[in-house]
Amino acid sequence: MIPHTVIFNGPKSAFDQFLESENVCNNTISSLSEIVRLVDERRNRFTVQVEGQDRIESEPINIDNLVAYSDEYMSVREHALMNFEAFFSDINIKKIYLHNPPLVLEVKIKASSSEHEYIRHDYKTVNTCFIKELEQSLKNQIVGQLEAKRSILKSLIPQARMEIKKPNVILFYGPSGVGKTETAKILAKTLEGNLFRKQFSMYHSNEFLSYLFGGKHGEKSFAKEILDREANVILLDEFDKAHSTFHSAFYQLFDEGIYEDQNYNVDVEKAVIICTSNYQNLQEVKQHLGDPIFSRFDAHVEFTELHVNEIREVISRELKRQILQLSDKDKSLIDYDLFEDQLLKKAHYFKDVRKVTRTIRDGISAKILDYIIS
């Protein structure tokens, strides 16, 4: 029989806080692999029975707590998880804490545990105060894109003012390097967490199939990674790069906030899901993605090319940011005013923020290199 088990769904940071509140520290094993090792050692140990003497029995192993983190299951063979209850004939454990376990282990817990409970992390969600804070953050950190900013804030109103559990699925489209990804990062930061970001252009067909629908329990998967997410903001970058044959994997996620594969079942209710595309207009996006997935976006936010005056503002901000990261010695090597003036005069050559960032970095690096080798 499996001992009392707590199944915790949420990020590692929240799981650690929960363990601290439970005072889980004394006589604790924080490794599923360690339990497997102890059991194997115990079963492989030979005992010798001397004639006329009682049989020598091994002392029982007594442990107060077993803690297993999300990444632990990947290092344990599947047959060990399927026979999880067999461990406890050799080891006495009072309580088990499992962080985001795969379904094969959840099934065993339900079938064999005398007592189990589920705890789900309460992610911060969109409300009126969040929208006010986000408006100020976007104003201070994203240059230009006035219409895009207003469209984003407007799209969040239903989540803030109505009882809506489904995720808010928003399409950001427009040229590269004008603030789409940075805006998603600000959304996540305002919701007090790191952005969950997947770059879909990096996956090839066979690899993507296993990642989306789940392969072996020890392999990376989309479901497992969103289960581990820190904030309730999910960025599917370059979503249009995923082949249309994979779009069906997202229907239930976009409609109900449920994502399932053969190893995990994830609920992302009230999340903000952002999909990005570098297409220039909605007609192109719709034509490429098709109606079934396009119709599931709750809002479409257009990001436009930056005007020369906006590029100038980006140059001044980015130069100041990079200079502040230098040591006092390296700062003295840069003629700040001259460098800024040279960049501002070439503002019309820049089309996006990334090129500005690279040009400033290269210019600073060149000055430092000249000093080093002189």
mmCIF file of C-alpha atoms in Angstrom:
data_model
loop_
_atom_site.group_PDB
_atom_site.id
_atom_site.type_symbol
_atom_site.label_atom_id
_atom_site.label_comp_id
_atom_site.label_asym_id
_atom_site.label_seq_id
_atom_site.Cartn_x
_atom_site.Cartn_y
_atom_site.Cartn_z
ATOM 1 C CA MET A 1 0.000 0.000 0.000
ATOM 2 C CA ILE A 2 1.349 3.417 -0.988
ATOM 3 C CA PRO A 3 1.557 5.858 1.956
ATOM 4 C CA HIS A 4 -0.272 9.186 2.226
ATOM 5 C CA THR A 5 0.591 11.076 -0.976
ATOM 6 C CA VAL A 6 0.369 14.738 -1.924
ATOM 7 C CA ILE A 7 0.358 15.521 -5.648
ATOM 8 C CA PHE A 8 1.344 19.125 -6.352
ATOM 9 C CA ASN A 9 0.751 20.707 -9.761
ATOM 10 C CA GLY A 10 2.587 23.937 -10.486
ATOM 11 C CA PRO A 11 6.055 25.501 -10.777
ATOM 12 C CA LYS A 12 9.057 24.265 -8.802
ATOM 13 C CA SER A 13 9.319 27.562 -6.890
ATOM 14 C CA ALA A 14 5.756 27.189 -5.597
ATOM 15 C CA PHE A 15 6.360 23.517 -4.724
ATOM 16 C CA ASP A 16 9.411 24.518 -2.658
ATOM 17 C CA GLN A 17 7.343 27.110 -0.800
ATOM 18 C CA PHE A 18 4.694 24.486 -0.099
ATOM 19 C CA LEU A 19 7.285 22.057 1.281
ATOM 20 C CA GLU A 20 8.633 24.809 3.521
ATOM 21 C CA SER A 21 5.136 25.496 4.857
ATOM 22 C CA GLU A 22 4.790 21.765 5.571
ATOM 23 C CA ASN A 23 8.127 21.744 7.434
ATOM 24 C CA VAL A 24 9.362 18.957 5.183
ATOM 25 C CA CYS A 25 13.044 18.819 6.048
ATOM 26 C CA ASN A 26 13.953 16.198 8.658
ATOM 27 C CA ASN A 27 14.621 12.602 7.579
ATOM 28 C CA THR A 28 13.648 13.403 3.995
ATOM 29 C CA ILE A 29 14.835 11.863 0.756
ATOM 30 C CA SER A 30 14.516 14.354 -2.100
ATOM 31 C CA SER A 31 15.169 11.918 -4.892
ATOM 32 C CA LEU A 32 13.074 9.221 -6.472
ATOM 33 C CA SER A 33 16.253 7.731 -7.923
ATOM 34 C CA GLU A 34 17.654 7.377 -4.399
ATOM 35 C CA ILE A 35 14.611 5.365 -3.321
ATOM 36 C CA VAL A 36 15.019 3.075 -6.340
ATOM 37 C CA ARG A 37 18.706 2.625 -5.459
ATOM 38 C CA LEU A 38 17.967 1.785 -1.810
ATOM 39 C CA VAL A 39 15.344 -0.784 -2.780
ATOM 40 C CA ASP A 40 17.649 -2.408 -5.356
ATOM 41 C CA GLU A 41 20.500 -2.602 -2.847
ATOM 42 C CA ARG A 42 18.237 -4.147 -0.239
ATOM 43 C CA ARG A 43 16.879 -6.776 -2.620
ATOM 44 C CA ASN A 44 20.317 -7.681 -3.952
ATOM 45 C CA ARG A 45 21.804 -8.132 -0.495
ATOM 46 C CA PHE A 46 22.455 -11.778 0.437
ATOM 47 C CA THR A 47 21.924 -12.979 3.989
ATOM 48 C CA VAL A 48 23.726 -16.019 5.388
ATOM 49 C CA GLN A 49 21.937 -18.353 7.741
ATOM 50 C CA VAL A 50 24.308 -20.147 10.139
ATOM 51 C CA GLU A 51 23.105 -23.506 11.486
ATOM 52 C CA GLY A 52 21.725 -23.170 14.963
ATOM 53 C CA GLN A 53 21.340 -19.395 14.739
ATOM 54 C CA ASP A 54 18.322 -17.245 13.931
ATOM 55 C CA ARG A 55 18.058 -15.937 10.364
ATOM 56 C CA ILE A 56 19.695 -12.548 9.964
ATOM 57 C CA GLU A 57 17.170 -9.984 8.766
ATOM 58 C CA SER A 58 18.004 -6.522 7.485
ATOM 59 C CA GLU A 59 16.861 -3.592 9.556
ATOM 60 C CA PRO A 60 13.820 -1.832 8.061
ATOM 61 C CA ILE A 61 14.438 1.537 6.391
ATOM 62 C CA ASN A 62 12.298 4.245 7.985
ATOM 63 C CA ILE A 63 11.863 7.602 6.252
ATOM 64 C CA ASP A 64 9.540 10.435 7.215
ATOM 65 C CA ASN A 65 9.183 12.028 3.779
ATOM 66 C CA LEU A 66 9.875 11.276 0.135
ATOM 67 C CA VAL A 67 10.003 14.304 -2.170
ATOM 68 C CA ALA A 68 10.120 13.877 -5.959
ATOM 69 C CA TYR A 69 10.510 16.833 -8.327
ATOM 70 C CA SER A 70 9.184 17.059 -11.862
ATOM 71 C CA ASP A 71 12.485 16.269 -13.589
ATOM 72 C CA GLU A 72 13.082 13.224 -11.386
ATOM 73 C CA TYR A 73 10.656 10.975 -13.273
ATOM 74 C CA MET A 74 12.678 11.263 -16.474
ATOM 75 C CA SER A 75 15.609 9.445 -14.848
ATOM 76 C CA VAL A 76 13.501 6.529 -13.543
ATOM 77 C CA ARG A 77 12.516 3.668 -15.812
ATOM 78 C CA GLU A 78 8.833 3.377 -16.629
ATOM 79 C CA HIS A 79 8.519 -0.121 -15.131
ATOM 80 C CA ALA A 80 9.684 1.317 -11.791
ATOM 81 C CA LEU A 81 6.878 3.877 -11.890
ATOM 82 C CA MET A 82 4.333 1.234 -12.882
ATOM 83 C CA ASN A 83 5.409 -0.884 -9.882
ATOM 84 C CA PHE A 84 5.680 2.087 -7.539
ATOM 85 C CA GLU A 85 3.737 0.412 -4.725
ATOM 86 C CA ALA A 86 6.285 -2.424 -4.543
ATOM 87 C CA PHE A 87 8.866 -0.044 -3.053
ATOM 88 C CA PHE A 88 6.932 0.222 0.169
ATOM 89 C CA SER A 89 7.236 -3.438 1.094
ATOM 90 C CA ASP A 90 10.919 -2.701 1.726
ATOM 91 C CA ILE A 91 10.820 0.880 3.015
ATOM 92 C CA ASN A 92 8.584 2.552 5.567
ATOM 93 C CA ILE A 93 7.694 6.100 4.454
ATOM 94 C CA LYS A 94 5.184 8.258 6.299
ATOM 95 C CA LYS A 95 4.377 10.756 3.552
ATOM 96 C CA ILE A 96 5.127 11.321 -0.143
ATOM 97 C CA TYR A 97 5.221 14.636 -1.997
ATOM 98 C CA LEU A 98 5.133 14.410 -5.801
ATOM 99 C CA HIS A 99 5.724 17.418 -8.048
ATOM 100 C CA ASN A 100 3.894 17.207 -11.411
ATOM 101 C CA PRO A 101 4.016 13.398 -11.742
ATOM 102 C CA PRO A 102 3.211 11.663 -15.080
ATOM 103 C CA LEU A 103 -0.171 9.957 -15.503
ATOM 104 C CA VAL A 104 1.290 6.459 -15.071
ATOM 105 C CA LEU A 105 2.271 7.395 -11.521
ATOM 106 C CA GLU A 106 -0.985 9.209 -10.772
ATOM 107 C CA VAL A 107 -2.932 6.092 -11.757
ATOM 108 C CA LYS A 108 -0.845 4.002 -9.363
ATOM 109 C CA ILE A 109 -1.406 6.491 -6.544
ATOM 110 C CA LYS A 110 -5.174 6.470 -7.026
ATOM 111 C CA ALA A 111 -5.290 2.673 -7.134
ATOM 112 C CA SER A 112 -2.898 1.868 -4.309
ATOM 113 C CA SER A 113 -2.750 4.803 -1.888
ATOM 114 C CA SER A 114 -4.866 4.688 1.234
ATOM 115 C CA GLU A 115 -4.938 8.479 1.232
ATOM 116 C CA HIS A 116 -3.978 11.026 -1.404
ATOM 117 C CA GLU A 117 -4.654 14.692 -2.095
ATOM 118 C CA TYR A 118 -4.188 17.136 -4.955
ATOM 119 C CA ILE A 119 -2.855 20.659 -4.575
ATOM 120 C CA ARG A 120 -2.872 22.978 -7.573
ATOM 121 C CA HIS A 121 -0.827 26.167 -7.662
ATOM 122 C CA ASP A 122 -2.989 29.278 -7.798
ATOM 123 C CA TYR A 123 -1.482 31.339 -10.613
ATOM 124 C CA LYS A 124 -1.937 35.083 -10.582
ATOM 125 C CA THR A 125 -4.598 36.003 -13.127
ATOM 126 C CA VAL A 126 -5.702 39.123 -14.994
ATOM 127 C CA ASN A 127 -7.670 41.702 -13.024
ATOM 128 C CA THR A 128 -8.273 45.460 -13.155
ATOM 129 C CA CYS A 129 -5.164 46.298 -11.117
ATOM 130 C CA PHE A 130 -3.081 44.122 -13.429
ATOM 131 C CA ILE A 131 -4.356 45.992 -16.487
ATOM 132 C CA LYS A 132 -3.423 49.334 -14.923
ATOM 133 C CA GLU A 133 0.046 48.064 -14.035
ATOM 134 C CA LEU A 134 0.509 46.529 -17.478
ATOM 135 C CA GLU A 135 -0.506 49.766 -19.200
ATOM 136 C CA GLN A 136 2.198 51.640 -17.329
ATOM 137 C CA SER A 137 4.832 48.958 -17.991
ATOM 138 C CA LEU A 138 4.099 48.883 -21.719
ATOM 139 C CA LYS A 139 4.191 52.668 -21.856
ATOM 140 C CA ASN A 140 7.605 52.769 -20.172
ATOM 141 C CA GLN A 141 9.251 49.821 -21.901
ATOM 142 C CA ILE A 142 7.805 49.422 -25.408
ATOM 143 C CA VAL A 143 8.553 52.211 -27.863
ATOM 144 C CA GLY A 144 5.708 53.137 -30.227
ATOM 145 C CA GLN A 145 3.004 50.538 -31.016
ATOM 146 C CA LEU A 146 0.260 52.698 -29.493
ATOM 147 C CA GLU A 147 -2.558 50.867 -31.274
ATOM 148 C CA ALA A 148 -1.080 47.469 -30.421
ATOM 149 C CA LYS A 149 -0.833 48.380 -26.735
ATOM 150 C CA ARG A 150 -4.443 49.526 -26.606
ATOM 151 C CA SER A 151 -5.612 46.398 -28.465
ATOM 152 C CA ILE A 152 -3.809 44.179 -25.949
ATOM 153 C CA LEU A 153 -5.293 45.959 -22.945
ATOM 154 C CA LYS A 154 -8.769 45.840 -24.494
ATOM 155 C CA SER A 155 -8.431 42.111 -25.174
ATOM 156 C CA LEU A 156 -7.765 41.501 -21.457
ATOM 157 C CA ILE A 157 -10.932 43.235 -20.239
ATOM 158 C CA PRO A 158 -13.194 40.143 -20.483
ATOM 159 C CA GLN A 159 -10.768 38.152 -18.309
ATOM 160 C CA ALA A 160 -10.603 40.953 -15.757
ATOM 161 C CA ARG A 161 -14.321 41.774 -15.545
ATOM 162 C CA MET A 162 -16.111 38.501 -16.301
ATOM 163 C CA GLU A 163 -16.062 34.972 -14.949
ATOM 164 C CA ILE A 164 -14.230 33.417 -17.880
ATOM 165 C CA LYS A 165 -12.112 30.326 -17.290
ATOM 166 C CA LYS A 166 -10.949 29.622 -20.842
ATOM 167 C CA PRO A 167 -7.556 31.075 -21.745
ATOM 168 C CA ASN A 168 -7.311 34.342 -23.642
ATOM 169 C CA VAL A 169 -5.683 33.434 -26.966
ATOM 170 C CA ILE A 170 -4.125 36.430 -28.723
ATOM 171 C CA LEU A 171 -2.352 36.635 -32.083
ATOM 172 C CA PHE A 172 0.526 39.125 -32.374
ATOM 173 C CA TYR A 173 1.430 39.687 -36.020
ATOM 174 C CA GLY A 174 3.718 42.031 -37.926
ATOM 175 C CA PRO A 175 7.407 42.448 -38.821
ATOM 176 C CA SER A 176 10.204 40.930 -36.769
ATOM 177 C CA GLY A 177 11.990 42.883 -34.049
ATOM 178 C CA VAL A 178 9.338 45.512 -33.258
ATOM 179 C CA GLY A 179 8.269 44.397 -29.762
ATOM 180 C CA LYS A 180 6.063 41.290 -29.979
ATOM 181 C CA THR A 181 8.194 38.992 -27.820
ATOM 182 C CA GLU A 182 9.213 41.788 -25.438
ATOM 183 C CA THR A 183 5.538 42.634 -24.882
ATOM 184 C CA ALA A 184 4.831 38.993 -23.970
ATOM 185 C CA LYS A 185 7.718 39.082 -21.466
ATOM 186 C CA ILE A 186 6.252 42.204 -19.837
ATOM 187 C CA LEU A 187 2.866 40.474 -19.553
ATOM 188 C CA ALA A 188 4.464 37.522 -17.753
ATOM 189 C CA LYS A 189 6.559 39.726 -15.474
ATOM 190 C CA THR A 190 3.487 41.722 -14.491
ATOM 191 C CA LEU A 191 1.842 38.416 -13.562
ATOM 192 C CA GLU A 192 4.886 37.746 -11.341
ATOM 193 C CA GLY A 193 6.606 34.989 -13.255
ATOM 194 C CA ASN A 194 8.980 34.048 -16.031
ATOM 195 C CA LEU A 195 7.502 33.757 -19.499
ATOM 196 C CA PHE A 196 6.925 30.241 -20.859
ATOM 197 C CA ARG A 197 8.201 30.495 -24.432
ATOM 198 C CA LYS A 198 8.447 27.892 -27.182
ATOM 199 C CA GLN A 199 10.086 28.707 -30.511
ATOM 200 C CA PHE A 200 8.141 26.599 -32.990
ATOM 201 C CA SER A 201 10.512 27.228 -35.886
ATOM 202 C CA MET A 202 13.132 25.095 -34.104
ATOM 203 C CA TYR A 203 11.163 21.853 -34.367
ATOM 204 C CA HIS A 204 11.166 19.434 -37.290
ATOM 205 C CA SER A 205 8.192 17.230 -38.123
ATOM 206 C CA ASN A 206 9.130 13.951 -36.379
ATOM 207 C CA GLU A 207 10.591 15.704 -33.346
ATOM 208 C CA PHE A 208 7.557 17.976 -33.081
ATOM 209 C CA LEU A 209 5.145 15.037 -33.263
ATOM 210 C CA SER A 210 6.693 13.378 -30.213
ATOM 211 C CA TYR A 211 6.987 16.711 -28.371
ATOM 212 C CA LEU A 212 3.330 17.646 -28.897
ATOM 213 C CA PHE A 213 1.619 14.301 -28.418
ATOM 214 C CA GLY A 214 4.017 12.722 -25.936
ATOM 215 C CA GLY A 215 6.515 9.927 -26.435
ATOM 216 C CA LYS A 216 8.245 8.035 -23.658
ATOM 217 C CA HIS A 217 7.664 9.437 -20.185
ATOM 218 C CA GLY A 218 11.349 10.386 -19.954
ATOM 219 C CA GLU A 219 11.264 12.606 -23.038
ATOM 220 C CA LYS A 220 10.557 16.323 -23.148
ATOM 221 C CA SER A 221 6.985 17.224 -23.997
ATOM 222 C CA PHE A 222 4.883 20.336 -24.408
ATOM 223 C CA ALA A 223 2.396 19.156 -21.760
ATOM 224 C CA LYS A 224 5.088 18.572 -19.137
ATOM 225 C CA GLU A 225 6.722 21.930 -19.784
ATOM 226 C CA ILE A 226 3.523 23.964 -19.489
ATOM 227 C CA LEU A 227 2.733 22.036 -16.298
ATOM 228 C CA ASP A 228 6.064 23.341 -14.915
ATOM 229 C CA ARG A 229 5.477 26.947 -16.109
ATOM 230 C CA GLU A 230 6.171 29.836 -13.702
ATOM 231 C CA ALA A 231 3.522 32.290 -14.926
ATOM 232 C CA ASN A 232 0.136 31.985 -16.583
ATOM 233 C CA VAL A 233 1.460 33.549 -19.793
ATOM 234 C CA ILE A 234 2.377 31.178 -22.621
ATOM 235 C CA LEU A 235 4.195 32.409 -25.733
ATOM 236 C CA LEU A 236 4.071 30.228 -28.851
ATOM 237 C CA ASP A 237 6.648 32.106 -30.904
ATOM 238 C CA GLU A 238 6.468 31.842 -34.710
ATOM 239 C CA PHE A 239 3.309 29.772 -34.356
ATOM 240 C CA ASP A 240 2.782 29.920 -38.116
ATOM 241 C CA LYS A 241 5.952 27.830 -38.585
ATOM 242 C CA ALA A 242 4.197 24.748 -37.154
ATOM 243 C CA HIS A 243 2.748 22.585 -39.940
ATOM 244 C CA SER A 244 -1.051 22.691 -40.159
ATOM 245 C CA THR A 245 -1.219 18.950 -39.436
ATOM 246 C CA PHE A 246 -0.233 19.772 -35.844
ATOM 247 C CA HIS A 247 -2.873 22.455 -35.268
ATOM 248 C CA SER A 248 -5.399 19.937 -33.940
ATOM 249 C CA ALA A 249 -3.170 19.505 -30.882
ATOM 250 C CA PHE A 250 -4.105 23.046 -29.824
ATOM 251 C CA TYR A 251 -7.875 23.032 -30.358
ATOM 252 C CA GLN A 252 -8.804 21.949 -26.832
ATOM 253 C CA LEU A 253 -6.052 24.094 -25.288
ATOM 254 C CA PHE A 254 -7.358 27.240 -26.996
ATOM 255 C CA ASP A 255 -11.048 26.406 -26.419
ATOM 256 C CA GLU A 256 -11.015 25.045 -22.855
ATOM 257 C CA GLY A 257 -7.516 25.436 -21.457
ATOM 258 C CA ILE A 258 -6.961 21.656 -21.384
ATOM 259 C CA TYR A 259 -3.923 19.993 -22.913
ATOM 260 C CA GLU A 260 -3.455 16.238 -22.863
ATOM 261 C CA ASP A 261 -0.878 13.824 -24.179
ATOM 262 C CA GLN A 262 -0.260 10.202 -23.259
ATOM 263 C CA ASN A 263 1.786 11.168 -20.178
ATOM 264 C CA TYR A 264 0.262 14.380 -18.780
ATOM 265 C CA ASN A 265 -3.030 16.208 -18.400
ATOM 266 C CA VAL A 266 -2.703 19.985 -17.927
ATOM 267 C CA ASP A 267 -5.254 22.677 -17.084
ATOM 268 C CA VAL A 268 -4.268 26.262 -17.975
ATOM 269 C CA GLU A 269 -7.537 28.011 -17.241
ATOM 270 C CA LYS A 270 -7.443 31.833 -17.236
ATOM 271 C CA ALA A 271 -4.022 31.809 -18.910
ATOM 272 C CA VAL A 272 -2.944 34.300 -21.554
ATOM 273 C CA ILE A 273 -1.711 32.434 -24.640
ATOM 274 C CA ILE A 274 0.135 34.552 -27.193
ATOM 275 C CA CYS A 275 0.909 33.286 -30.686
ATOM 276 C CA THR A 276 3.225 35.319 -32.901
ATOM 277 C CA SER A 277 3.567 35.529 -36.648
ATOM 278 C CA ASN A 278 5.762 37.651 -38.911
ATOM 279 C CA TYR A 279 3.081 37.906 -41.591
ATOM 280 C CA GLN A 280 2.230 41.504 -42.431
ATOM 281 C CA ASN A 281 -1.570 41.309 -42.444
ATOM 282 C CA LEU A 282 -4.460 39.168 -41.214
ATOM 283 C CA GLN A 283 -5.339 37.913 -44.677
ATOM 284 C CA GLU A 284 -1.896 36.317 -45.004
ATOM 285 C CA VAL A 285 -2.133 34.787 -41.528
ATOM 286 C CA LYS A 286 -5.608 33.388 -42.145
ATOM 287 C CA GLN A 287 -4.643 31.984 -45.526
ATOM 288 C CA HIS A 288 -1.608 30.228 -44.086
ATOM 289 C CA LEU A 289 -3.108 28.937 -40.842
ATOM 290 C CA GLY A 290 -6.610 28.124 -42.078
ATOM 291 C CA ASP A 291 -10.007 28.832 -40.497
ATOM 292 C CA PRO A 292 -10.106 26.056 -37.853
ATOM 293 C CA ILE A 293 -7.170 27.462 -35.868
ATOM 294 C CA PHE A 294 -7.528 31.117 -36.927
ATOM 295 C CA SER A 295 -11.119 31.246 -35.626
ATOM 296 C CA ARG A 296 -9.883 30.259 -32.158
ATOM 297 C CA PHE A 297 -7.951 33.504 -31.599
ATOM 298 C CA ASP A 298 -9.818 35.837 -29.249
ATOM 299 C CA ALA A 299 -7.937 38.896 -30.495
ATOM 300 C CA HIS A 300 -5.598 39.925 -33.305
ATOM 301 C CA VAL A 301 -2.978 42.565 -32.471
ATOM 302 C CA GLU A 302 -1.005 44.207 -35.250
ATOM 303 C CA PHE A 303 2.563 45.389 -34.621
ATOM 304 C CA THR A 304 3.862 47.872 -37.199
ATOM 305 C CA GLU A 305 7.279 49.025 -38.352
ATOM 306 C CA LEU A 306 8.840 51.689 -36.150
ATOM 307 C CA HIS A 307 9.032 55.274 -37.419
ATOM 308 C CA VAL A 308 12.379 57.087 -37.513
ATOM 309 C CA ASN A 309 11.579 59.090 -34.352
ATOM 310 C CA GLU A 310 10.700 55.857 -32.554
ATOM 311 C CA ILE A 311 13.956 54.270 -33.700
ATOM 312 C CA ARG A 312 15.777 57.289 -32.288
ATOM 313 C CA GLU A 313 14.112 56.692 -28.928
ATOM 314 C CA VAL A 314 15.089 53.013 -29.076
ATOM 315 C CA ILE A 315 18.714 53.995 -29.797
ATOM 316 C CA SER A 316 18.906 56.329 -26.798
ATOM 317 C CA ARG A 317 17.313 53.791 -24.447
ATOM 318 C CA GLU A 318 19.387 50.848 -25.644
ATOM 319 C CA LEU A 319 22.681 52.743 -25.578
ATOM 320 C CA LYS A 320 22.031 53.857 -22.015
ATOM 321 C CA ARG A 321 21.078 50.302 -20.982
ATOM 322 C CA GLN A 322 24.222 48.741 -22.435
ATOM 323 C CA ILE A 323 26.552 51.421 -21.093
ATOM 324 C CA LEU A 324 25.171 50.924 -17.568
ATOM 325 C CA GLN A 325 26.232 47.254 -17.747
ATOM 326 C CA LEU A 326 29.897 48.168 -18.245
ATOM 327 C CA SER A 327 32.592 48.566 -15.598
ATOM 328 C CA ASP A 328 33.775 52.095 -14.829
ATOM 329 C CA LYS A 329 36.989 51.390 -16.758
ATOM 330 C CA ASP A 330 35.130 50.272 -19.895
ATOM 331 C CA LYS A 331 32.708 53.197 -19.651
ATOM 332 C CA SER A 332 35.679 55.577 -19.839
ATOM 333 C CA LEU A 333 36.613 54.085 -23.217
ATOM 334 C CA ILE A 334 33.306 55.155 -24.802
ATOM 335 C CA ASP A 335 32.628 58.724 -25.904
ATOM 336 C CA TYR A 336 28.931 58.468 -25.049
ATOM 337 C CA ASP A 337 27.726 61.683 -26.679
ATOM 338 C CA LEU A 338 29.701 61.119 -29.887
ATOM 339 C CA PHE A 339 28.573 57.477 -30.191
ATOM 340 C CA GLU A 340 24.926 58.402 -29.595
ATOM 341 C CA ASP A 341 25.104 61.231 -32.147
ATOM 342 C CA GLN A 342 26.559 58.895 -34.789
ATOM 343 C CA LEU A 343 23.815 56.333 -34.178
ATOM 344 C CA LEU A 344 20.999 58.892 -34.247
ATOM 345 C CA LYS A 345 22.187 60.229 -37.605
ATOM 346 C CA LYS A 346 21.840 56.685 -39.022
ATOM 347 C CA ALA A 347 18.418 56.027 -37.461
ATOM 348 C CA HIS A 348 16.702 55.752 -40.848
ATOM 349 C CA TYR A 349 18.870 52.695 -41.679
ATOM 350 C CA PHE A 350 17.438 50.659 -38.806
ATOM 351 C CA LYS A 351 14.232 48.684 -39.277
ATOM 352 C CA ASP A 352 13.939 46.842 -35.968
ATOM 353 C CA VAL A 353 15.081 46.825 -32.347
ATOM 354 C CA ARG A 354 17.327 43.771 -32.729
ATOM 355 C CA LYS A 355 19.522 45.512 -35.291
ATOM 356 C CA VAL A 356 19.847 48.543 -33.010
ATOM 357 C CA THR A 357 20.879 46.279 -30.122
ATOM 358 C CA ARG A 358 23.491 44.442 -32.221
ATOM 359 C CA THR A 359 24.950 47.642 -33.685
ATOM 360 C CA ILE A 360 25.395 49.244 -30.262
ATOM 361 C CA ARG A 361 26.915 46.070 -28.819
ATOM 362 C CA ASP A 362 29.333 45.757 -31.745
ATOM 363 C CA GLY A 363 30.381 49.399 -31.448
ATOM 364 C CA ILE A 364 31.084 49.106 -27.726
ATOM 365 C CA SER A 365 32.929 45.811 -28.222
ATOM 366 C CA ALA A 366 35.124 47.370 -30.917
ATOM 367 C CA LYS A 367 36.247 50.159 -28.562
ATOM 368 C CA ILE A 368 37.076 47.716 -25.772
ATOM 369 C CA LEU A 369 38.943 45.404 -28.169
ATOM 370 C CA ASP A 370 41.051 48.301 -29.489
ATOM 371 C CA TYR A 371 42.036 49.125 -25.907
ATOM 372 C CA ILE A 372 42.924 45.507 -25.074
ATOM 373 C CA ILE A 373 45.178 44.935 -28.082
ATOM 374 C CA SER A 374 46.774 48.397 -28.182
#
